mmCIF file of C-alpha atoms in Angstrom:
data_model
loop_
_atom_site.group_PDB
_atom_site.id
_atom_site.type_symbol
_atom_site.label_atom_id
_atom_site.label_comp_id
_atom_site.label_asym_id
_atom_site.label_seq_id
_atom_site.Cartn_x
_atom_site.Cartn_y
_atom_site.Cartn_z
ATOM 1 C CA MET A 29 -0.020 0.015 -0.184
ATOM 2 C CA ALA A 30 2.567 2.215 0.452
ATOM 3 C CA PHE A 31 4.955 1.599 -2.436
ATOM 4 C CA ASN A 32 1.219 2.853 -3.924
ATOM 5 C CA ASP A 33 1.214 5.930 -2.044
ATOM 6 C CA ASP A 34 4.727 6.212 -3.025
ATOM 7 C CA GLU A 35 3.516 6.322 -6.928
ATOM 8 C CA SER A 36 0.645 7.963 -6.503
ATOM 9 C CA MET A 37 3.215 10.927 -5.332
ATOM 10 C CA GLN A 38 5.705 10.520 -8.050
ATOM 11 C CA ALA A 39 3.229 10.882 -10.275
ATOM 12 C CA SER A 40 0.922 13.624 -9.362
ATOM 13 C CA LYS A 41 4.984 15.043 -8.430
ATOM 14 C CA ALA A 42 5.456 14.246 -12.393
ATOM 15 C CA GLU A 43 2.470 15.915 -13.667
ATOM 16 C CA HIS A 44 2.995 19.178 -11.724
ATOM 17 C CA LEU A 45 6.384 19.178 -13.136
ATOM 18 C CA MET A 46 5.296 19.198 -16.563
ATOM 19 C CA ALA A 47 2.664 21.645 -16.055
ATOM 20 C CA ARG A 48 4.952 24.360 -14.559
ATOM 21 C CA ALA A 49 7.090 23.657 -17.844
ATOM 22 C CA LEU A 50 4.386 24.422 -20.040
ATOM 23 C CA ALA A 51 3.480 27.348 -18.172
ATOM 24 C CA THR A 52 6.748 28.602 -18.341
ATOM 25 C CA SER A 53 7.000 27.914 -22.078
ATOM 26 C CA GLN A 54 4.029 30.132 -22.130
ATOM 27 C CA VAL A 55 4.967 32.547 -20.991
ATOM 28 C CA GLU A 56 8.534 32.296 -22.091
ATOM 29 C CA GLN A 57 7.025 32.706 -26.026
ATOM 30 C CA ASP A 58 8.615 35.145 -28.197
ATOM 31 C CA ASP A 59 5.822 36.053 -30.515
ATOM 32 C CA TYR A 60 2.105 37.049 -28.674
ATOM 33 C CA ILE A 61 -0.714 34.785 -29.789
ATOM 34 C CA ASP A 62 -2.737 37.347 -31.031
ATOM 35 C CA SER A 63 -0.670 38.934 -33.251
ATOM 36 C CA ALA A 64 -3.856 41.271 -35.360
ATOM 37 C CA PRO A 65 -2.494 45.167 -34.646
ATOM 38 C CA SER A 66 -5.125 46.363 -32.245
ATOM 39 C CA ALA A 67 -6.958 49.298 -32.621
ATOM 40 C CA ALA A 68 -4.820 52.639 -31.378
ATOM 41 C CA LEU A 69 -4.848 54.113 -28.424
ATOM 42 C CA THR A 70 -6.594 57.930 -28.169
ATOM 43 C CA LYS A 71 -5.194 61.099 -26.562
ATOM 44 C CA LYS A 72 -7.447 60.327 -23.287
ATOM 45 C CA ASP A 73 -5.042 56.427 -23.223
ATOM 46 C CA LEU A 74 -1.693 58.689 -23.362
ATOM 47 C CA ASN A 75 -2.425 61.637 -21.005
ATOM 48 C CA ARG A 76 -3.648 59.095 -18.879
ATOM 49 C CA MET A 77 -0.332 56.891 -19.141
ATOM 50 C CA ALA A 78 1.559 60.294 -18.806
ATOM 51 C CA TRP A 79 -0.090 61.228 -15.662
ATOM 52 C CA ARG A 80 0.648 57.555 -13.774
ATOM 53 C CA SER A 81 4.050 57.988 -14.833
ATOM 54 C CA LEU A 82 4.529 60.739 -11.881
ATOM 55 C CA LEU A 83 4.555 57.325 -10.202
ATOM 56 C CA LEU A 84 7.250 56.023 -11.945
ATOM 57 C CA GLN A 85 8.833 55.734 -8.853
ATOM 58 C CA ALA A 86 6.428 54.714 -6.331
ATOM 59 C CA SER A 87 7.880 51.678 -5.532
ATOM 60 C CA PHE A 88 11.859 51.758 -6.542
ATOM 61 C CA ASN A 89 13.996 49.130 -5.810
ATOM 62 C CA TYR A 90 17.605 48.126 -5.670
ATOM 63 C CA GLU A 91 16.316 44.737 -7.637
ATOM 64 C CA ARG A 92 14.997 46.317 -10.329
ATOM 65 C CA MET A 93 14.728 49.814 -9.647
ATOM 66 C CA GLN A 94 11.671 51.190 -11.402
ATOM 67 C CA ALA A 95 10.337 48.124 -12.964
ATOM 68 C CA GLY A 96 7.219 48.675 -10.451
ATOM 69 C CA GLY A 97 5.943 51.857 -11.789
ATOM 70 C CA TRP A 98 7.075 51.137 -14.843
ATOM 71 C CA LEU A 99 4.585 48.109 -15.190
ATOM 72 C CA TYR A 100 1.635 51.048 -13.352
ATOM 73 C CA THR A 101 2.347 53.325 -15.796
ATOM 74 C CA LEU A 102 1.694 51.243 -19.218
ATOM 75 C CA ILE A 103 -1.321 48.511 -17.142
ATOM 76 C CA PRO A 104 -4.529 50.905 -19.012
ATOM 77 C CA GLY A 105 -2.628 50.666 -22.201
ATOM 78 C CA LEU A 106 -1.509 47.097 -22.619
ATOM 79 C CA ARG A 107 -4.843 46.256 -21.418
ATOM 80 C CA LYS A 108 -6.751 47.611 -24.176
ATOM 81 C CA ILE A 109 -3.948 46.235 -26.410
ATOM 82 C CA HIS A 110 -4.232 42.435 -25.075
ATOM 83 C CA LYS A 111 -7.335 40.708 -25.890
ATOM 84 C CA HIS A 112 -5.410 37.577 -25.563
ATOM 85 C CA PRO A 113 -5.152 36.431 -20.906
ATOM 86 C CA GLN A 114 -1.636 35.035 -21.622
ATOM 87 C CA ASP A 115 -0.828 37.984 -24.062
ATOM 88 C CA LEU A 116 -1.137 40.128 -21.226
ATOM 89 C CA ALA A 117 0.797 38.019 -18.902
ATOM 90 C CA ASN A 118 3.935 37.437 -20.645
ATOM 91 C CA SER A 119 3.480 41.256 -21.701
ATOM 92 C CA MET A 120 3.416 42.447 -18.236
ATOM 93 C CA LYS A 121 6.048 40.245 -17.009
ATOM 94 C CA MET A 122 8.509 41.322 -19.265
ATOM 95 C CA HIS A 123 8.041 44.517 -18.342
ATOM 96 C CA MET A 124 7.919 44.087 -14.437
ATOM 97 C CA GLU A 125 12.335 43.535 -15.549
ATOM 98 C CA PHE A 126 15.356 45.604 -13.913
ATOM 99 C CA ILE A 127 14.309 49.035 -15.657
ATOM 100 C CA ASN A 128 16.124 52.334 -15.134
ATOM 101 C CA VAL A 129 15.511 56.085 -16.485
ATOM 102 C CA HIS A 130 14.857 59.288 -16.141
ATOM 103 C CA PRO A 131 11.557 60.599 -14.888
ATOM 104 C CA PHE A 132 11.094 63.316 -17.058
ATOM 105 C CA ASP A 133 12.065 62.089 -20.148
ATOM 106 C CA VAL A 134 10.229 58.411 -19.377
ATOM 107 C CA THR A 135 6.969 59.191 -21.785
ATOM 108 C CA PHE A 136 8.384 59.105 -24.881
ATOM 109 C CA LEU A 137 9.856 55.725 -23.934
ATOM 110 C CA SER A 138 6.148 54.521 -23.011
ATOM 111 C CA GLY A 139 4.835 55.816 -25.906
ATOM 112 C CA LEU A 140 7.262 54.087 -28.346
ATOM 113 C CA VAL A 141 6.843 50.797 -26.218
ATOM 114 C CA LEU A 142 3.022 50.832 -26.402
ATOM 115 C CA ALA A 143 3.129 51.690 -29.581
ATOM 116 C CA MET A 144 5.309 48.700 -30.348
ATOM 117 C CA GLU A 145 3.259 46.513 -28.347
ATOM 118 C CA GLY A 146 0.437 47.587 -30.548
ATOM 119 C CA SER A 147 1.896 46.435 -33.511
ATOM 120 C CA LYS A 148 2.462 43.152 -31.491
ATOM 121 C CA GLU A 149 6.208 43.864 -32.121
ATOM 122 C CA LYS A 150 7.976 39.964 -31.128
ATOM 123 C CA ILE A 151 8.698 40.681 -26.797
ATOM 124 C CA SER A 152 12.429 40.581 -27.018
ATOM 125 C CA THR A 153 12.299 43.556 -29.856
ATOM 126 C CA ILE A 154 10.529 45.203 -26.937
ATOM 127 C CA ARG A 155 12.710 44.740 -24.481
ATOM 128 C CA ALA A 156 15.703 45.197 -26.625
ATOM 129 C CA VAL A 157 14.416 48.479 -27.198
ATOM 130 C CA LYS A 158 13.891 49.333 -23.495
ATOM 131 C CA VAL A 159 18.285 48.577 -22.869
ATOM 132 C CA ALA A 160 18.770 50.751 -25.216
ATOM 133 C CA LEU A 161 16.729 53.835 -24.734
ATOM 134 C CA MET A 162 17.858 53.887 -21.091
ATOM 135 C CA GLY A 163 21.224 55.033 -21.047
ATOM 136 C CA PRO A 164 20.740 57.815 -24.071
ATOM 137 C CA LEU A 165 17.148 59.153 -22.544
ATOM 138 C CA GLY A 166 18.793 59.132 -18.993
ATOM 139 C CA GLY A 167 21.571 61.350 -20.132
ATOM 140 C CA ILE A 168 19.705 63.745 -21.801
ATOM 141 C CA GLY A 169 17.602 63.890 -19.170
ATOM 142 C CA ASP A 170 20.274 65.217 -16.980
ATOM 143 C CA ALA A 171 21.656 67.509 -18.957
ATOM 144 C CA MET A 172 18.517 68.809 -19.547
ATOM 145 C CA PHE A 173 17.212 69.184 -16.565
ATOM 146 C CA TRP A 174 19.311 68.839 -13.838
ATOM 147 C CA LEU A 175 22.021 70.685 -15.767
ATOM 148 C CA THR A 176 19.980 73.361 -17.412
ATOM 149 C CA LEU A 177 15.871 74.041 -16.500
ATOM 150 C CA LEU A 178 16.835 73.621 -12.949
ATOM 151 C CA PRO A 179 19.598 75.947 -12.407
ATOM 152 C CA ILE A 180 17.210 78.427 -14.273
ATOM 153 C CA CYS A 181 14.679 78.147 -12.944
ATOM 154 C CA ALA A 182 15.945 78.476 -9.367
ATOM 155 C CA GLY A 183 18.223 81.068 -9.947
ATOM 156 C CA ILE A 184 14.798 82.849 -10.904
ATOM 157 C CA GLY A 185 13.200 81.739 -8.316
ATOM 158 C CA ALA A 186 15.910 82.439 -5.815
ATOM 159 C CA SER A 187 16.510 86.344 -7.207
ATOM 160 C CA LEU A 188 13.320 87.489 -6.112
ATOM 161 C CA ALA A 189 12.988 85.706 -3.075
ATOM 162 C CA LEU A 190 16.540 87.142 -2.239
ATOM 163 C CA GLN A 191 14.744 90.599 -2.893
ATOM 164 C CA GLY A 192 11.930 89.866 -0.857
ATOM 165 C CA SER A 193 8.971 88.811 -3.301
ATOM 166 C CA LEU A 194 6.575 85.943 -1.696
ATOM 167 C CA PHE A 195 6.640 85.566 -5.328
ATOM 168 C CA GLY A 196 10.186 84.038 -5.328
ATOM 169 C CA PRO A 197 9.860 79.891 -4.698
ATOM 170 C CA ILE A 198 5.896 79.698 -6.765
ATOM 171 C CA VAL A 199 7.510 81.760 -9.616
ATOM 172 C CA PHE A 200 9.996 79.043 -9.696
ATOM 173 C CA LEU A 201 7.826 75.620 -9.657
ATOM 174 C CA LEU A 202 5.246 77.549 -11.795
ATOM 175 C CA ILE A 203 8.394 77.775 -14.625
ATOM 176 C CA PHE A 204 10.020 74.530 -14.157
ATOM 177 C CA ASN A 205 5.625 72.610 -13.835
ATOM 178 C CA VAL A 206 5.433 74.260 -16.602
ATOM 179 C CA VAL A 207 8.168 72.821 -19.105
ATOM 180 C CA HIS A 208 8.531 69.536 -17.182
ATOM 181 C CA PHE A 209 4.499 69.039 -17.875
ATOM 182 C CA GLY A 210 4.678 70.033 -21.197
ATOM 183 C CA LEU A 211 7.653 67.483 -21.674
ATOM 184 C CA ARG A 212 5.798 64.923 -20.120
ATOM 185 C CA PHE A 213 1.989 65.210 -21.865
ATOM 186 C CA GLY A 214 3.879 66.058 -24.950
ATOM 187 C CA LEU A 215 6.938 63.696 -25.134
ATOM 188 C CA ALA A 216 3.884 60.759 -24.366
ATOM 189 C CA HIS A 217 2.726 61.436 -27.578
ATOM 190 C CA TYR A 218 5.119 62.202 -29.436
ATOM 191 C CA GLY A 219 6.827 58.561 -28.759
ATOM 192 C CA TYR A 220 3.353 57.418 -29.355
ATOM 193 C CA HIS A 221 2.975 58.427 -33.039
ATOM 194 C CA ALA A 222 6.309 58.487 -33.647
ATOM 195 C CA GLY A 223 6.604 55.110 -33.326
ATOM 196 C CA THR A 224 10.240 53.174 -34.435
ATOM 197 C CA SER A 225 11.164 56.373 -36.745
ATOM 198 C CA ALA A 226 11.924 58.099 -33.335
ATOM 199 C CA LEU A 227 14.707 55.828 -32.641
ATOM 200 C CA THR A 228 16.884 56.523 -35.496
ATOM 201 C CA LEU A 229 17.114 60.274 -34.993
ATOM 202 C CA LEU A 230 17.380 59.720 -31.106
ATOM 203 C CA LYS A 231 20.193 57.913 -31.705
ATOM 204 C CA THR A 232 22.291 60.329 -34.416
ATOM 205 C CA HIS A 233 20.932 63.506 -31.897
ATOM 206 C CA THR A 234 21.441 61.513 -28.218
ATOM 207 C CA LYS A 235 25.372 63.058 -27.967
ATOM 208 C CA LYS A 236 25.117 66.514 -29.661
ATOM 209 C CA ILE A 237 21.289 66.941 -27.369
ATOM 210 C CA SER A 238 23.050 66.611 -24.276
ATOM 211 C CA HIS A 239 26.441 68.097 -25.282
ATOM 212 C CA ALA A 240 24.479 71.270 -25.916
ATOM 213 C CA ALA A 241 22.100 71.455 -22.930
ATOM 214 C CA SER A 242 25.093 70.220 -21.022
ATOM 215 C CA ILE A 243 26.769 73.514 -21.923
ATOM 216 C CA VAL A 244 24.316 75.488 -21.133
ATOM 217 C CA GLY A 245 23.998 74.382 -17.711
ATOM 218 C CA MET A 246 27.587 74.638 -17.555
ATOM 219 C CA THR A 247 27.398 77.781 -17.953
ATOM 220 C CA VAL A 248 24.014 78.795 -15.598
ATOM 221 C CA ILE A 249 25.683 77.144 -12.815
ATOM 222 C CA GLY A 250 29.492 79.023 -13.475
ATOM 223 C CA ALA A 251 26.636 82.266 -13.435
ATOM 224 C CA LEU A 252 24.949 81.328 -10.034
ATOM 225 C CA VAL A 253 28.395 80.819 -7.701
ATOM 226 C CA ALA A 254 29.855 84.083 -9.119
ATOM 227 C CA SER A 255 25.844 85.389 -7.895
ATOM 228 C CA TYR A 256 25.099 83.655 -5.171
ATOM 229 C CA VAL A 257 28.070 82.453 -3.008
ATOM 230 C CA HIS A 258 28.898 85.144 -1.000
ATOM 231 C CA LEU A 259 32.999 84.666 0.860
ATOM 232 C CA SER A 260 34.825 87.146 1.333
ATOM 233 C CA THR A 261 37.750 88.352 4.059
ATOM 234 C CA PRO A 262 37.835 91.273 6.125
ATOM 235 C CA LEU A 263 42.351 90.364 6.845
ATOM 236 C CA ILE A 264 44.411 93.277 6.144
ATOM 237 C CA MET A 265 48.278 92.641 5.793
ATOM 238 C CA HIS A 266 50.853 95.419 7.478
ATOM 239 C CA ALA A 267 54.388 95.641 5.921
ATOM 240 C CA GLY A 268 55.810 98.411 7.568
ATOM 241 C CA LYS A 269 53.700 101.395 7.260
ATOM 242 C CA ALA A 270 51.352 99.983 4.413
ATOM 243 C CA SER A 271 48.837 98.141 5.002
ATOM 244 C CA VAL A 272 46.950 95.978 1.941
ATOM 245 C CA ALA A 273 43.400 94.600 2.186
ATOM 246 C CA LEU A 274 43.438 90.642 0.760
ATOM 247 C CA GLN A 275 39.994 91.231 -0.502
ATOM 248 C CA THR A 276 39.805 94.601 -1.999
ATOM 249 C CA ASP A 277 44.024 94.746 -3.078
ATOM 250 C CA VAL A 278 44.831 91.061 -3.812
ATOM 251 C CA LEU A 279 42.081 88.680 -4.142
ATOM 252 C CA ASP A 280 39.828 91.188 -6.376
ATOM 253 C CA LYS A 281 42.804 92.159 -8.238
ATOM 254 C CA LEU A 282 43.482 88.504 -9.570
ATOM 255 C CA MET A 283 39.795 87.472 -10.287
ATOM 256 C CA PRO A 284 36.779 88.841 -9.094
ATOM 257 C CA ASN A 285 34.943 86.225 -6.707
ATOM 258 C CA ILE A 286 38.491 84.069 -6.575
ATOM 259 C CA LEU A 287 36.858 82.812 -2.504
ATOM 260 C CA PRO A 288 33.641 81.744 -4.229
ATOM 261 C CA LEU A 289 34.726 80.218 -7.005
ATOM 262 C CA CYS A 290 37.791 78.432 -4.956
ATOM 263 C CA PHE A 291 34.904 77.203 -2.338
ATOM 264 C CA THR A 292 32.798 75.666 -5.016
ATOM 265 C CA LEU A 293 35.804 73.988 -6.035
ATOM 266 C CA VAL A 294 36.163 72.478 -2.689
ATOM 267 C CA VAL A 295 32.505 71.331 -2.622
ATOM 268 C CA PHE A 296 32.816 69.358 -5.806
ATOM 269 C CA TRP A 297 36.571 67.550 -4.793
ATOM 270 C CA LEU A 298 34.389 66.533 -1.708
ATOM 271 C CA MET A 299 31.612 65.074 -3.443
ATOM 272 C CA LYS A 300 33.571 63.748 -6.516
ATOM 273 C CA ARG A 301 35.235 61.802 -2.644
ATOM 274 C CA SER A 302 31.155 60.950 -2.023
ATOM 275 C CA PHE A 303 30.815 62.866 0.703
ATOM 276 C CA SER A 304 26.843 63.300 1.100
ATOM 277 C CA PRO A 305 24.794 66.482 0.862
ATOM 278 C CA VAL A 306 24.169 66.958 4.653
ATOM 279 C CA LYS A 307 27.753 66.493 5.132
ATOM 280 C CA LEU A 308 28.219 69.239 3.272
ATOM 281 C CA ILE A 309 25.768 71.460 5.061
ATOM 282 C CA GLY A 310 27.192 70.993 8.431
ATOM 283 C CA LEU A 311 30.919 71.112 7.034
ATOM 284 C CA THR A 312 29.834 75.347 5.053
ATOM 285 C CA VAL A 313 28.196 76.122 8.179
ATOM 286 C CA LEU A 314 31.168 75.191 10.985
ATOM 287 C CA PHE A 315 33.457 76.443 7.877
ATOM 288 C CA GLY A 316 31.485 79.839 7.952
ATOM 289 C CA VAL A 317 31.145 79.684 11.858
ATOM 290 C CA VAL A 318 34.368 79.612 13.236
ATOM 291 C CA GLY A 319 35.618 81.916 10.417
ATOM 292 C CA LYS A 320 33.785 84.993 11.478
ATOM 293 C CA LEU A 321 34.727 83.845 15.158
ATOM 294 C CA VAL A 322 38.635 83.665 14.309
ATOM 295 C CA GLY A 323 37.739 86.693 12.471
ATOM 296 C CA PHE A 324 38.804 85.033 8.434
ATOM 297 C CA LEU A 325 35.387 85.738 7.048
#
């Protein structure tokens, strides 16, 4: 009787393994079961995708990065495109793989991916496009938003705030988000309607766009350093009867604002040595207090 029980258990285990293998082969297939192109997504669908992309990093983790938010962005479009349950499952499984892209221009990629999903491209092809565009979009996004748009908008807002205007932070948020949301929604529609034809254009001009935006961003940051970093010394050097003011008679003659520049370069050097922003803020406060007490600043 025990022998029969063992045989039945082995048979049940074999059936279970066969079922798992069959399910795995179905999930990992490259072609969709329903290969007929789907109906085009509407403007409402694309706008909904753009709104949902705001939660791209809501479930950020170090294993799959933005995968949860990425799938959340695409789910309404995928449900409309894939009518066959297995096709929807295969697509969702693929989109839960590792992805890390800039959160502001991600809608270009999501629109492009939905266009490819609607055309029922191979799953491996869609995966390859995702992987190929993560890097370029990240570089363009960093150059356009963090190095260019953010310093310009923050500079305008800070300038108003320093003059005592309560509209400083409001103007900053208004200008920044007008550009941000304009690009977020515009890129969603452009990526979807351009489809794969946009790949060649993006690959051709990625370096040019990033280089131009980096130049503008570095110029703006240089101007902000000269305008908003204030650092001077009251030290006076005595040589016999002559007195020389270190700041006005020496440093300003060499280069105006040389102390703010040196301080900024030191902070940058410390950042390259993996100092956190919190530590740098603390060191800046400590340097200012100590420098004032000893009469250096």
